[in-house]
């Protein structure tokens, strides 16, 4: 799979998506994977192209392929997705991302902080937010506590 990853990375770097997909498909036929890192390369490619739906689908494929915490998305990729959802006021996308992060044990206070801001920007209430954060065992800093108190009364 390493050689396939090198080829995929080179193709994506040169915007040769069809060729990169072909390499992934061939590798998929010949190996059981995991293909997490290949999917992440596609995710980064689509993020750079501002094709968020495709980036999320690639992340979902990587999360599904990940076993026993062997893979987690790069923090830069997570940050870009969270920023996009906040700016676009896309609560559903942010929630979907947080679910995926939880599956790979990467749901943290920073992600929740961004999720809270996305809800605030969208004007959509989420009355269960405080309980959710407590259930996930996340540390709440002063900014998160203030957001919860002001916009998410329990």
mmCIF file of C-alpha atoms in Angstrom:
data_model
loop_
_atom_site.group_PDB
_atom_site.id
_atom_site.type_symbol
_atom_site.label_atom_id
_atom_site.label_comp_id
_atom_site.label_asym_id
_atom_site.label_seq_id
_atom_site.Cartn_x
_atom_site.Cartn_y
_atom_site.Cartn_z
ATOM 1 C CA UNK A 1 0.000 0.000 0.000
ATOM 2 C CA UNK A 2 2.955 2.332 0.533
ATOM 3 C CA UNK A 3 3.795 2.450 -3.158
ATOM 4 C CA UNK A 4 0.147 3.108 -3.958
ATOM 5 C CA UNK A 5 0.106 5.965 -1.432
ATOM 6 C CA UNK A 6 3.187 7.511 -3.056
ATOM 7 C CA UNK A 7 1.554 7.283 -6.484
ATOM 8 C CA UNK A 8 -1.754 8.659 -5.195
ATOM 9 C CA UNK A 9 0.033 11.558 -3.512
ATOM 10 C CA UNK A 10 1.971 12.380 -6.679
ATOM 11 C CA UNK A 11 -1.127 12.256 -8.857
ATOM 12 C CA UNK A 12 -3.151 14.422 -6.493
ATOM 13 C CA UNK A 13 -0.313 16.927 -6.219
ATOM 14 C CA UNK A 14 -0.589 17.332 -9.993
ATOM 15 C CA UNK A 15 -4.421 17.481 -9.989
ATOM 16 C CA UNK A 16 -4.649 14.081 -11.679
ATOM 17 C CA UNK A 17 -7.673 12.852 -9.740
ATOM 18 C CA UNK A 18 -8.720 10.170 -12.234
ATOM 19 C CA UNK A 19 -5.287 8.557 -12.105
ATOM 20 C CA UNK A 20 -5.204 8.741 -8.296
ATOM 21 C CA UNK A 21 -8.629 7.104 -8.094
ATOM 22 C CA UNK A 22 -7.464 4.383 -10.466
ATOM 23 C CA UNK A 23 -4.470 3.596 -8.239
ATOM 24 C CA UNK A 24 -6.722 3.431 -5.175
ATOM 25 C CA UNK A 25 -9.182 1.150 -6.966
ATOM 26 C CA UNK A 26 -6.385 -1.200 -8.063
ATOM 27 C CA UNK A 27 -4.874 -1.223 -4.568
ATOM 28 C CA UNK A 28 -8.310 -1.964 -3.160
ATOM 29 C CA UNK A 29 -8.619 -5.001 -5.445
ATOM 30 C CA UNK A 30 -5.187 -6.347 -4.461
ATOM 31 C CA UNK A 31 -5.120 -5.613 -0.750
ATOM 32 C CA UNK A 32 -7.414 -5.509 2.258
ATOM 33 C CA UNK A 33 -5.979 -2.166 3.258
ATOM 34 C CA UNK A 34 -6.145 -0.229 5.441
ATOM 35 C CA UNK A 35 -6.606 2.672 3.089
ATOM 36 C CA UNK A 36 -6.985 5.383 5.741
ATOM 37 C CA UNK A 37 -3.948 7.355 4.640
ATOM 38 C CA UNK A 38 -4.938 7.194 0.980
ATOM 39 C CA UNK A 39 -8.421 8.448 1.822
ATOM 40 C CA UNK A 40 -6.872 11.240 3.854
ATOM 41 C CA UNK A 41 -4.820 12.334 0.840
ATOM 42 C CA UNK A 42 -8.043 12.552 -1.160
ATOM 43 C CA UNK A 43 -9.683 14.450 1.698
ATOM 44 C CA UNK A 44 -6.859 17.019 1.740
ATOM 45 C CA UNK A 45 -7.068 17.318 -2.054
ATOM 46 C CA UNK A 46 -10.792 18.056 -1.928
ATOM 47 C CA UNK A 47 -10.352 20.501 0.957
ATOM 48 C CA UNK A 48 -7.860 22.457 -1.136
ATOM 49 C CA UNK A 49 -10.409 22.509 -3.952
ATOM 50 C CA UNK A 50 -13.129 23.647 -1.504
ATOM 51 C CA UNK A 51 -15.185 20.550 -2.304
ATOM 52 C CA UNK A 52 -16.306 19.936 1.246
ATOM 53 C CA UNK A 53 -18.875 17.222 0.495
ATOM 54 C CA UNK A 54 -16.234 15.094 -1.215
ATOM 55 C CA UNK A 55 -13.733 15.792 1.560
ATOM 56 C CA UNK A 56 -16.251 14.578 4.150
ATOM 57 C CA UNK A 57 -16.978 11.432 2.136
ATOM 58 C CA UNK A 58 -13.262 10.677 2.014
ATOM 59 C CA UNK A 59 -12.954 11.241 5.746
ATOM 60 C CA UNK A 60 -15.912 8.948 6.340
ATOM 61 C CA UNK A 61 -14.209 6.256 4.248
ATOM 62 C CA UNK A 62 -10.991 6.691 6.242
ATOM 63 C CA UNK A 63 -12.851 6.526 9.566
ATOM 64 C CA UNK A 64 -14.665 3.383 8.435
ATOM 65 C CA UNK A 65 -11.381 1.750 7.446
ATOM 66 C CA UNK A 66 -9.557 2.716 10.653
ATOM 67 C CA UNK A 67 -9.053 -0.025 13.198
ATOM 68 C CA UNK A 68 -8.012 0.278 16.843
ATOM 69 C CA UNK A 69 -6.976 3.929 16.686
ATOM 70 C CA UNK A 70 -4.405 3.189 13.982
ATOM 71 C CA UNK A 71 -5.327 6.388 12.151
ATOM 72 C CA UNK A 72 -6.704 9.803 12.908
ATOM 73 C CA UNK A 73 -7.144 12.829 10.666
ATOM 74 C CA UNK A 74 -4.526 15.550 10.663
ATOM 75 C CA UNK A 75 -5.426 18.460 12.899
ATOM 76 C CA UNK A 76 -5.025 20.903 9.988
ATOM 77 C CA UNK A 77 -7.716 19.037 8.051
ATOM 78 C CA UNK A 78 -10.056 19.024 11.034
ATOM 79 C CA UNK A 79 -9.466 22.742 11.575
ATOM 80 C CA UNK A 80 -10.243 23.537 7.926
ATOM 81 C CA UNK A 81 -13.480 21.570 8.026
ATOM 82 C CA UNK A 82 -14.582 23.126 11.312
ATOM 83 C CA UNK A 83 -13.787 26.612 10.004
ATOM 84 C CA UNK A 84 -15.773 25.961 6.841
ATOM 85 C CA UNK A 85 -18.822 24.711 8.766
ATOM 86 C CA UNK A 86 -18.711 27.680 11.122
ATOM 87 C CA UNK A 87 -18.453 30.205 8.271
ATOM 88 C CA UNK A 88 -21.183 28.428 6.306
ATOM 89 C CA UNK A 89 -23.355 28.050 9.440
ATOM 90 C CA UNK A 90 -23.579 24.351 8.557
ATOM 91 C CA UNK A 91 -24.661 22.669 11.783
ATOM 92 C CA UNK A 92 -25.356 19.336 10.087
ATOM 93 C CA UNK A 93 -21.887 19.155 8.546
ATOM 94 C CA UNK A 94 -20.253 20.102 11.842
ATOM 95 C CA UNK A 95 -22.284 17.471 13.680
ATOM 96 C CA UNK A 96 -21.371 14.835 11.089
ATOM 97 C CA UNK A 97 -17.694 15.708 11.470
ATOM 98 C CA UNK A 98 -17.914 15.512 15.267
ATOM 99 C CA UNK A 99 -19.489 12.050 15.026
ATOM 100 C CA UNK A 100 -16.590 10.899 12.869
ATOM 101 C CA UNK A 101 -14.062 12.440 15.249
ATOM 102 C CA UNK A 102 -15.687 10.609 18.128
ATOM 103 C CA UNK A 103 -15.296 7.284 16.283
ATOM 104 C CA UNK A 104 -11.523 7.788 16.055
ATOM 105 C CA UNK A 105 -11.213 9.263 19.572
ATOM 106 C CA UNK A 106 -10.439 12.777 18.348
ATOM 107 C CA UNK A 107 -13.507 14.643 19.578
ATOM 108 C CA UNK A 108 -12.036 17.244 21.900
ATOM 109 C CA UNK A 109 -12.860 20.593 23.488
ATOM 110 C CA UNK A 110 -11.541 22.441 20.444
ATOM 111 C CA UNK A 111 -13.972 20.614 18.140
ATOM 112 C CA UNK A 112 -16.856 21.206 20.543
ATOM 113 C CA UNK A 113 -15.894 24.872 20.820
ATOM 114 C CA UNK A 114 -16.149 25.199 17.059
ATOM 115 C CA UNK A 115 -19.415 23.231 17.042
ATOM 116 C CA UNK A 116 -20.855 25.635 19.623
ATOM 117 C CA UNK A 117 -19.840 28.629 17.509
ATOM 118 C CA UNK A 118 -21.422 26.993 14.463
ATOM 119 C CA UNK A 119 -24.708 26.626 16.343
ATOM 120 C CA UNK A 120 -24.510 30.241 17.517
ATOM 121 C CA UNK A 121 -23.776 31.480 13.975
ATOM 122 C CA UNK A 122 -26.689 29.471 12.574
ATOM 123 C CA UNK A 123 -29.125 30.683 15.219
ATOM 124 C CA UNK A 124 -30.253 27.103 15.816
ATOM 125 C CA UNK A 125 -30.664 26.075 19.437
ATOM 126 C CA UNK A 126 -29.327 22.802 20.813
ATOM 127 C CA UNK A 127 -30.682 22.476 24.353
ATOM 128 C CA UNK A 128 -28.899 19.175 24.968
ATOM 129 C CA UNK A 129 -25.382 20.514 24.330
ATOM 130 C CA UNK A 130 -24.273 20.813 27.955
ATOM 131 C CA UNK A 131 -25.273 17.220 28.701
ATOM 132 C CA UNK A 132 -23.577 15.972 25.529
ATOM 133 C CA UNK A 133 -20.304 17.597 26.474
ATOM 134 C CA UNK A 134 -20.446 16.182 29.970
ATOM 135 C CA UNK A 135 -21.264 12.713 28.610
ATOM 136 C CA UNK A 136 -18.236 12.931 26.320
ATOM 137 C CA UNK A 137 -16.084 13.838 29.329
ATOM 138 C CA UNK A 138 -14.705 17.026 27.845
ATOM 139 C CA UNK A 139 -12.998 19.740 29.812
ATOM 140 C CA UNK A 140 -14.850 23.003 29.658
ATOM 141 C CA UNK A 141 -12.809 26.165 29.601
ATOM 142 C CA UNK A 142 -14.227 29.558 30.514
ATOM 143 C CA UNK A 143 -15.110 30.430 26.910
ATOM 144 C CA UNK A 144 -17.059 27.188 26.452
ATOM 145 C CA UNK A 145 -18.849 27.662 29.772
ATOM 146 C CA UNK A 146 -19.802 31.217 28.783
ATOM 147 C CA UNK A 147 -21.117 30.057 25.399
ATOM 148 C CA UNK A 148 -23.128 27.294 27.018
ATOM 149 C CA UNK A 149 -24.570 29.642 29.613
ATOM 150 C CA UNK A 150 -25.454 32.361 27.115
ATOM 151 C CA UNK A 151 -26.697 30.366 24.118
ATOM 152 C CA UNK A 152 -27.423 26.849 25.361
ATOM 153 C CA UNK A 153 -29.331 27.073 28.628
ATOM 154 C CA UNK A 154 -29.982 23.683 30.185
#
